[in-house]
Protein backbone atom coordinates (compact mmCIF):
# COMPACT_ATOMS: atom_id res chain seq x y z
CA UNK A 1 0.00 0.00 0.00
CA UNK A 2 0.85 3.72 -0.06
CA UNK A 3 1.78 3.96 -3.72
CA UNK A 4 2.26 7.35 -5.32
CA UNK A 5 2.61 7.85 -9.05
CA UNK A 6 3.73 10.78 -11.15
CA UNK A 7 3.09 11.55 -14.78
CA UNK A 8 4.95 12.15 -16.95
CA UNK A 9 8.19 10.59 -15.80
CA UNK A 10 10.13 12.93 -18.03
CA UNK A 11 9.28 15.84 -20.27
CA UNK A 12 11.15 18.09 -22.69
CA UNK A 13 9.60 21.40 -23.62
CA UNK A 14 10.46 24.64 -25.34
CA UNK A 15 11.20 27.77 -23.38
CA UNK A 16 8.05 29.80 -22.77
CA UNK A 17 5.63 26.89 -22.74
CA UNK A 18 3.79 25.48 -19.72
CA UNK A 19 4.14 21.98 -18.38
CA UNK A 20 1.76 20.11 -16.10
CA UNK A 21 2.91 17.32 -13.79
CA UNK A 22 0.41 15.03 -12.08
CA UNK A 23 0.82 13.35 -8.72
CA UNK A 24 -1.59 10.60 -7.73
CA UNK A 25 -2.02 8.51 -4.62
CA UNK A 26 -3.11 5.17 -6.07
CA UNK A 27 -4.34 3.22 -3.06
CA UNK A 28 -5.08 5.77 -0.39
CA UNK A 29 -6.63 9.16 0.08
CA UNK A 30 -4.10 11.89 0.62
CA UNK A 31 -5.30 14.97 2.43
CA UNK A 32 -1.91 16.57 1.99
CA UNK A 33 0.58 16.43 -0.84
CA UNK A 34 3.97 18.03 -1.07
CA UNK A 35 6.01 19.16 -4.03
CA UNK A 36 9.79 19.10 -4.00
CA UNK A 37 12.52 20.09 -6.37
CA UNK A 38 15.85 18.32 -6.53
CA UNK A 39 18.94 19.58 -8.33
CA UNK A 40 21.59 17.11 -9.48
CA UNK A 41 23.42 15.48 -6.59
CA UNK A 42 21.61 17.66 -4.08
CA UNK A 43 18.92 17.18 -1.50
CA UNK A 44 15.22 17.80 -1.85
CA UNK A 45 13.90 21.31 -1.46
CA UNK A 46 10.29 21.70 -0.42
CA UNK A 47 8.42 23.96 -2.81
CA UNK A 48 4.88 23.87 -1.49
CA UNK A 49 2.35 22.03 0.61
CA UNK A 50 -0.94 21.21 -1.02
CA UNK A 51 -4.14 20.45 0.89
CA UNK A 52 -7.21 19.09 -0.85
CA UNK A 53 -9.72 21.78 -1.62
CA UNK A 54 -7.61 24.71 -0.48
CA UNK A 55 -4.83 26.90 -1.76
CA UNK A 56 -1.31 25.62 -1.63
CA UNK A 57 1.18 27.00 0.86
CA UNK A 58 4.43 27.96 -0.80
CA UNK A 59 7.86 28.02 0.77
CA UNK A 60 9.78 31.23 0.91
CA UNK A 61 11.38 32.07 -2.40
CA UNK A 62 9.06 29.91 -4.51
CA UNK A 63 7.06 31.89 -7.06
CA UNK A 64 3.44 30.90 -6.71
CA UNK A 65 2.53 32.41 -10.08
CA UNK A 66 5.17 30.36 -11.79
CA UNK A 67 4.52 27.06 -10.04
CA UNK A 68 0.77 26.61 -9.97
CA UNK A 69 -0.48 23.86 -7.70
CA UNK A 70 -3.96 22.40 -7.73
CA UNK A 71 -5.21 19.72 -5.35
CA UNK A 72 -8.68 19.04 -6.69
CA UNK A 73 -9.28 15.65 -5.11
CA UNK A 74 -7.97 13.40 -2.36
CA UNK A 75 -5.94 11.44 -4.89
CA UNK A 76 -4.65 14.03 -7.32
CA UNK A 77 -2.45 17.09 -7.17
CA UNK A 78 -0.97 18.88 -10.16
CA UNK A 79 2.01 21.16 -10.53
CA UNK A 80 2.07 23.44 -13.56
CA UNK A 81 5.31 25.16 -14.45
CA UNK A 82 4.19 28.24 -16.36
CA UNK A 83 6.31 29.94 -19.00
CA UNK A 84 9.11 27.50 -18.37
CA UNK A 85 12.71 28.59 -18.80
CA UNK A 86 15.94 26.57 -18.85
CA UNK A 87 16.60 27.36 -15.20
CA UNK A 88 13.38 25.51 -14.35
CA UNK A 89 14.95 22.29 -15.58
CA UNK A 90 15.07 19.97 -12.61
CA UNK A 91 13.77 16.79 -11.02
CA UNK A 92 10.36 17.37 -9.45
CA UNK A 93 9.12 14.93 -6.82
CA UNK A 94 5.79 14.82 -5.06
CA UNK A 95 4.82 13.08 -1.87
CA UNK A 96 1.51 12.27 -0.24
CA UNK A 97 0.43 11.60 3.30
CA UNK A 98 -2.37 9.34 4.46
CA UNK A 99 -1.48 9.99 8.06
CA UNK A 100 0.00 13.16 9.35
CA UNK A 101 3.50 11.92 9.81
CA UNK A 102 4.69 9.70 6.97
CA UNK A 103 5.21 10.95 3.44
CA UNK A 104 5.21 8.52 0.54
CA UNK A 105 7.06 9.70 -2.52
CA UNK A 106 6.38 9.45 -6.20
CA UNK A 107 9.06 8.36 -8.68
CA UNK A 108 9.74 11.91 -9.83
CA UNK A 109 9.45 13.85 -13.07
CA UNK A 110 12.50 15.07 -14.91
CA UNK A 111 11.87 18.35 -16.71
CA UNK A 112 14.20 19.68 -19.39
CA UNK A 113 13.46 23.10 -20.82
CA UNK A 114 15.23 23.92 -24.07
CA UNK B 1 13.62 25.69 12.74
CA UNK B 2 14.67 22.12 12.30
CA UNK B 3 17.79 21.02 10.49
CA UNK B 4 19.53 17.79 9.56
CA UNK B 5 23.21 17.11 9.10
CA UNK B 6 24.61 14.12 7.30
CA UNK B 7 28.37 14.50 7.77
CA UNK B 8 29.39 11.92 5.19
CA UNK B 9 28.83 12.90 1.57
CA UNK B 10 30.17 9.65 0.17
CA UNK B 11 30.89 6.28 1.74
CA UNK B 12 32.37 3.17 0.15
CA UNK B 13 32.05 -0.25 1.75
CA UNK B 14 32.75 -3.76 0.62
CA UNK B 15 29.89 -6.13 0.05
CA UNK B 16 29.25 -8.08 3.23
CA UNK B 17 30.72 -5.41 5.45
CA UNK B 18 28.73 -3.53 8.06
CA UNK B 19 27.42 -0.04 7.44
CA UNK B 20 26.62 2.98 9.56
CA UNK B 21 25.36 6.24 8.09
CA UNK B 22 25.36 9.20 10.41
CA UNK B 23 22.54 11.67 10.93
CA UNK B 24 22.31 14.51 13.41
CA UNK B 25 19.29 16.70 13.77
CA UNK B 26 18.33 19.94 15.42
CA UNK B 27 14.80 20.39 16.65
CA UNK B 28 13.31 21.97 19.73
CA UNK B 29 11.01 19.10 20.66
CA UNK B 30 10.83 15.38 20.07
CA UNK B 31 10.99 14.98 16.33
CA UNK B 32 9.69 12.56 13.79
CA UNK B 33 12.74 10.99 12.13
CA UNK B 34 12.99 9.19 8.83
CA UNK B 35 15.48 7.48 6.58
CA UNK B 36 14.77 7.34 2.86
CA UNK B 37 16.74 5.72 0.04
CA UNK B 38 16.90 7.00 -3.52
CA UNK B 39 18.22 5.07 -6.50
CA UNK B 40 19.48 7.10 -9.48
CA UNK B 41 16.66 8.86 -11.29
CA UNK B 42 14.06 7.52 -8.91
CA UNK B 43 11.86 8.81 -6.13
CA UNK B 44 12.42 8.15 -2.46
CA UNK B 45 11.58 4.93 -0.67
CA UNK B 46 10.94 4.94 3.05
CA UNK B 47 13.36 2.67 4.92
CA UNK B 48 12.20 3.31 8.45
CA UNK B 49 10.81 5.93 10.78
CA UNK B 50 10.82 6.88 14.44
CA UNK B 51 7.92 8.58 16.15
CA UNK B 52 8.09 7.41 19.75
CA UNK B 53 8.66 4.36 21.91
CA UNK B 54 11.52 1.93 21.34
CA UNK B 55 14.54 3.93 20.25
CA UNK B 56 15.84 1.11 18.05
CA UNK B 57 13.66 0.85 14.97
CA UNK B 58 13.73 -1.83 12.35
CA UNK B 59 13.11 -1.08 8.71
CA UNK B 60 12.97 -2.77 5.38
CA UNK B 61 15.88 -4.44 3.61
CA UNK B 62 17.60 -5.31 6.90
CA UNK B 63 18.19 -1.70 7.97
CA UNK B 64 17.83 -0.40 11.49
CA UNK B 65 18.33 2.96 13.15
CA UNK B 66 18.75 4.09 16.72
CA UNK B 67 17.39 7.33 18.12
CA UNK B 68 19.72 8.86 20.69
CA UNK B 69 18.19 11.95 22.19
CA UNK B 70 21.31 12.88 24.16
CA UNK B 71 23.33 12.98 20.96
CA UNK B 72 20.57 14.30 18.69
CA UNK B 73 21.38 11.46 16.37
CA UNK B 74 19.51 8.89 14.30
CA UNK B 75 22.17 6.75 12.66
CA UNK B 76 21.29 4.11 10.12
CA UNK B 77 22.92 0.69 10.30
CA UNK B 78 23.05 -2.55 8.40
CA UNK B 79 25.11 -5.54 9.52
CA UNK B 80 25.94 -6.83 6.03
CA UNK B 81 25.71 -4.66 2.94
CA UNK B 82 24.60 -6.02 -0.42
CA UNK B 83 25.65 -4.60 -3.77
CA UNK B 84 22.02 -3.59 -4.39
CA UNK B 85 22.21 -1.21 -1.42
CA UNK B 86 24.28 1.24 -3.47
CA UNK B 87 22.17 4.39 -3.59
CA UNK B 88 21.69 7.81 -2.03
CA UNK B 89 20.44 7.85 1.54
CA UNK B 90 18.58 10.77 3.07
CA UNK B 91 17.82 11.41 6.69
CA UNK B 92 14.86 13.68 7.40
CA UNK B 93 13.23 15.29 10.38
CA UNK B 94 9.56 16.15 10.52
CA UNK B 95 8.10 18.88 12.65
CA UNK B 96 5.36 17.67 14.93
CA UNK B 97 2.30 19.78 14.29
CA UNK B 98 -1.45 19.53 14.04
CA UNK B 99 -1.32 19.29 10.27
CA UNK B 100 0.85 17.13 8.10
CA UNK B 101 4.46 17.41 9.05
CA UNK B 102 6.89 19.18 6.77
CA UNK B 103 10.13 17.33 6.27
CA UNK B 104 13.58 18.79 6.31
CA UNK B 105 16.13 16.64 4.54
CA UNK B 106 19.82 16.25 5.04
CA UNK B 107 22.14 16.63 2.09
CA UNK B 108 22.34 12.89 1.59
CA UNK B 109 25.05 10.23 1.74
CA UNK B 110 25.98 8.38 -1.40
CA UNK B 111 26.79 4.75 -0.70
CA UNK B 112 29.05 2.84 -3.02
CA UNK B 113 29.45 -0.91 -2.60
CA UNK B 114 32.50 -2.68 -3.90
CA UNK B 115 32.46 -6.35 -4.75
Coordinates of C-alpha atoms in Angstrom, one line a residue:
Chain A
X1 CA 0.0 0.0 0.0
X2 CA 0.9 3.7 -0.1
X3 CA 1.8 4.0 -3.7
X4 CA 2.3 7.4 -5.3
X5 CA 2.6 7.8 -9.1
X6 CA 3.7 10.8 -11.1
X7 CA 3.1 11.6 -14.8
X8 CA 4.9 12.1 -16.9
X9 CA 8.2 10.6 -15.8
X10 CA 10.1 12.9 -18.0
X11 CA 9.3 15.8 -20.3
X12 CA 11.1 18.1 -22.7
X13 CA 9.6 21.4 -23.6
X14 CA 10.5 24.6 -25.3
X15 CA 11.2 27.8 -23.4
X16 CA 8.0 29.8 -22.8
X17 CA 5.6 26.9 -22.7
X18 CA 3.8 25.5 -19.7
X19 CA 4.1 22.0 -18.4
X20 CA 1.8 20.1 -16.1
X21 CA 2.9 17.3 -13.8
X22 CA 0.4 15.0 -12.1
X23 CA 0.8 13.4 -8.7
X24 CA -1.6 10.6 -7.7
X25 CA -2.0 8.5 -4.6
X26 CA -3.1 5.2 -6.1
X27 CA -4.3 3.2 -3.1
X28 CA -5.1 5.8 -0.4
X29 CA -6.6 9.2 0.1
X30 CA -4.1 11.9 0.6
X31 CA -5.3 15.0 2.4
X32 CA -1.9 16.6 2.0
X33 CA 0.6 16.4 -0.8
X34 CA 4.0 18.0 -1.1
X35 CA 6.0 19.2 -4.0
X36 CA 9.8 19.1 -4.0
X37 CA 12.5 20.1 -6.4
X38 CA 15.8 18.3 -6.5
X39 CA 18.9 19.6 -8.3
X40 CA 21.6 17.1 -9.5
X41 CA 23.4 15.5 -6.6
X42 CA 21.6 17.7 -4.1
X43 CA 18.9 17.2 -1.5
X44 CA 15.2 17.8 -1.8
X45 CA 13.9 21.3 -1.5
X46 CA 10.3 21.7 -0.4
X47 CA 8.4 24.0 -2.8
X48 CA 4.9 23.9 -1.5
X49 CA 2.3 22.0 0.6
X50 CA -0.9 21.2 -1.0
X51 CA -4.1 20.5 0.9
X52 CA -7.2 19.1 -0.8
X53 CA -9.7 21.8 -1.6
X54 CA -7.6 24.7 -0.5
X55 CA -4.8 26.9 -1.8
X56 CA -1.3 25.6 -1.6
X57 CA 1.2 27.0 0.9
X58 CA 4.4 28.0 -0.8
X59 CA 7.9 28.0 0.8
X60 CA 9.8 31.2 0.9
X61 CA 11.4 32.1 -2.4
X62 CA 9.1 29.9 -4.5
X63 CA 7.1 31.9 -7.1
X64 CA 3.4 30.9 -6.7
X65 CA 2.5 32.4 -10.1
X66 CA 5.2 30.4 -11.8
X67 CA 4.5 27.1 -10.0
X68 CA 0.8 26.6 -10.0
X69 CA -0.5 23.9 -7.7
X70 CA -4.0 22.4 -7.7
X71 CA -5.2 19.7 -5.3
X72 CA -8.7 19.0 -6.7
X73 CA -9.3 15.6 -5.1
X74 CA -8.0 13.4 -2.4
X75 CA -5.9 11.4 -4.9
X76 CA -4.7 14.0 -7.3
X77 CA -2.5 17.1 -7.2
X78 CA -1.0 18.9 -10.2
X79 CA 2.0 21.2 -10.5
X80 CA 2.1 23.4 -13.6
X81 CA 5.3 25.2 -14.5
X82 CA 4.2 28.2 -16.4
X83 CA 6.3 29.9 -19.0
X84 CA 9.1 27.5 -18.4
X85 CA 12.7 28.6 -18.8
X86 CA 15.9 26.6 -18.9
X87 CA 16.6 27.4 -15.2
X88 CA 13.4 25.5 -14.3
X89 CA 14.9 22.3 -15.6
X90 CA 15.1 20.0 -12.6
X91 CA 13.8 16.8 -11.0
X92 CA 10.4 17.4 -9.4
X93 CA 9.1 14.9 -6.8
X94 CA 5.8 14.8 -5.1
X95 CA 4.8 13.1 -1.9
X96 CA 1.5 12.3 -0.2
X97 CA 0.4 11.6 3.3
X98 CA -2.4 9.3 4.5
X99 CA -1.5 10.0 8.1
X100 CA 0.0 13.2 9.4
X101 CA 3.5 11.9 9.8
X102 CA 4.7 9.7 7.0
X103 CA 5.2 10.9 3.4
X104 CA 5.2 8.5 0.5
X105 CA 7.1 9.7 -2.5
X106 CA 6.4 9.4 -6.2
X107 CA 9.1 8.4 -8.7
X108 CA 9.7 11.9 -9.8
X109 CA 9.5 13.8 -13.1
X110 CA 12.5 15.1 -14.9
X111 CA 11.9 18.4 -16.7
X112 CA 14.2 19.7 -19.4
X113 CA 13.5 23.1 -20.8
X114 CA 15.2 23.9 -24.1
Chain B
X1 CA 13.6 25.7 12.7
X2 CA 14.7 22.1 12.3
X3 CA 17.8 21.0 10.5
X4 CA 19.5 17.8 9.6
X5 CA 23.2 17.1 9.1
X6 CA 24.6 14.1 7.3
X7 CA 28.4 14.5 7.8
X8 CA 29.4 11.9 5.2
X9 CA 28.8 12.9 1.6
X10 CA 30.2 9.7 0.2
X11 CA 30.9 6.3 1.7
X12 CA 32.4 3.2 0.2
X13 CA 32.1 -0.2 1.7
X14 CA 32.8 -3.8 0.6
X15 CA 29.9 -6.1 0.0
X16 CA 29.2 -8.1 3.2
X17 CA 30.7 -5.4 5.5
X18 CA 28.7 -3.5 8.1
X19 CA 27.4 0.0 7.4
X20 CA 26.6 3.0 9.6
X21 CA 25.4 6.2 8.1
X22 CA 25.4 9.2 10.4
X23 CA 22.5 11.7 10.9
X24 CA 22.3 14.5 13.4
X25 CA 19.3 16.7 13.8
X26 CA 18.3 19.9 15.4
X27 CA 14.8 20.4 16.7
X28 CA 13.3 22.0 19.7
X29 CA 11.0 19.1 20.7
X30 CA 10.8 15.4 20.1
X31 CA 11.0 15.0 16.3
X32 CA 9.7 12.6 13.8
X33 CA 12.7 11.0 12.1
X34 CA 13.0 9.2 8.8
X35 CA 15.5 7.5 6.6
X36 CA 14.8 7.3 2.9
X37 CA 16.7 5.7 0.0
X38 CA 16.9 7.0 -3.5
X39 CA 18.2 5.1 -6.5
X40 CA 19.5 7.1 -9.5
X41 CA 16.7 8.9 -11.3
X42 CA 14.1 7.5 -8.9
X43 CA 11.9 8.8 -6.1
X44 CA 12.4 8.2 -2.5
X45 CA 11.6 4.9 -0.7
X46 CA 10.9 4.9 3.0
X47 CA 13.4 2.7 4.9
X48 CA 12.2 3.3 8.5
X49 CA 10.8 5.9 10.8
X50 CA 10.8 6.9 14.4
X51 CA 7.9 8.6 16.1
X52 CA 8.1 7.4 19.7
X53 CA 8.7 4.4 21.9
X54 CA 11.5 1.9 21.3
X55 CA 14.5 3.9 20.3
X56 CA 15.8 1.1 18.1
X57 CA 13.7 0.8 15.0
X58 CA 13.7 -1.8 12.4
X59 CA 13.1 -1.1 8.7
X60 CA 13.0 -2.8 5.4
X61 CA 15.9 -4.4 3.6
X62 CA 17.6 -5.3 6.9
X63 CA 18.2 -1.7 8.0
X64 CA 17.8 -0.4 11.5
X65 CA 18.3 3.0 13.2
X66 CA 18.8 4.1 16.7
X67 CA 17.4 7.3 18.1
X68 CA 19.7 8.9 20.7
X69 CA 18.2 11.9 22.2
X70 CA 21.3 12.9 24.2
X71 CA 23.3 13.0 21.0
X72 CA 20.6 14.3 18.7
X73 CA 21.4 11.5 16.4
X74 CA 19.5 8.9 14.3
X75 CA 22.2 6.8 12.7
X76 CA 21.3 4.1 10.1
X77 CA 22.9 0.7 10.3
X78 CA 23.0 -2.5 8.4
X79 CA 25.1 -5.5 9.5
X80 CA 25.9 -6.8 6.0
X81 CA 25.7 -4.7 2.9
X82 CA 24.6 -6.0 -0.4
X83 CA 25.6 -4.6 -3.8
X84 CA 22.0 -3.6 -4.4
X85 CA 22.2 -1.2 -1.4
X86 CA 24.3 1.2 -3.5
X87 CA 22.2 4.4 -3.6
X88 CA 21.7 7.8 -2.0
X89 CA 20.4 7.8 1.5
X90 CA 18.6 10.8 3.1
X91 CA 17.8 11.4 6.7
X92 CA 14.9 13.7 7.4
X93 CA 13.2 15.3 10.4
X94 CA 9.6 16.1 10.5
X95 CA 8.1 18.9 12.6
X96 CA 5.4 17.7 14.9
X97 CA 2.3 19.8 14.3
X98 CA -1.5 19.5 14.0
X99 CA -1.3 19.3 10.3
X100 CA 0.8 17.1 8.1
X101 CA 4.5 17.4 9.1
X102 CA 6.9 19.2 6.8
X103 CA 10.1 17.3 6.3
X104 CA 13.6 18.8 6.3
X105 CA 16.1 16.6 4.5
X106 CA 19.8 16.3 5.0
X107 CA 22.1 16.6 2.1
X108 CA 22.3 12.9 1.6
X109 CA 25.1 10.2 1.7
X110 CA 26.0 8.4 -1.4
X111 CA 26.8 4.7 -0.7
X112 CA 29.0 2.8 -3.0
X113 CA 29.5 -0.9 -2.6
X114 CA 32.5 -2.7 -3.9
X115 CA 32.5 -6.3 -4.8

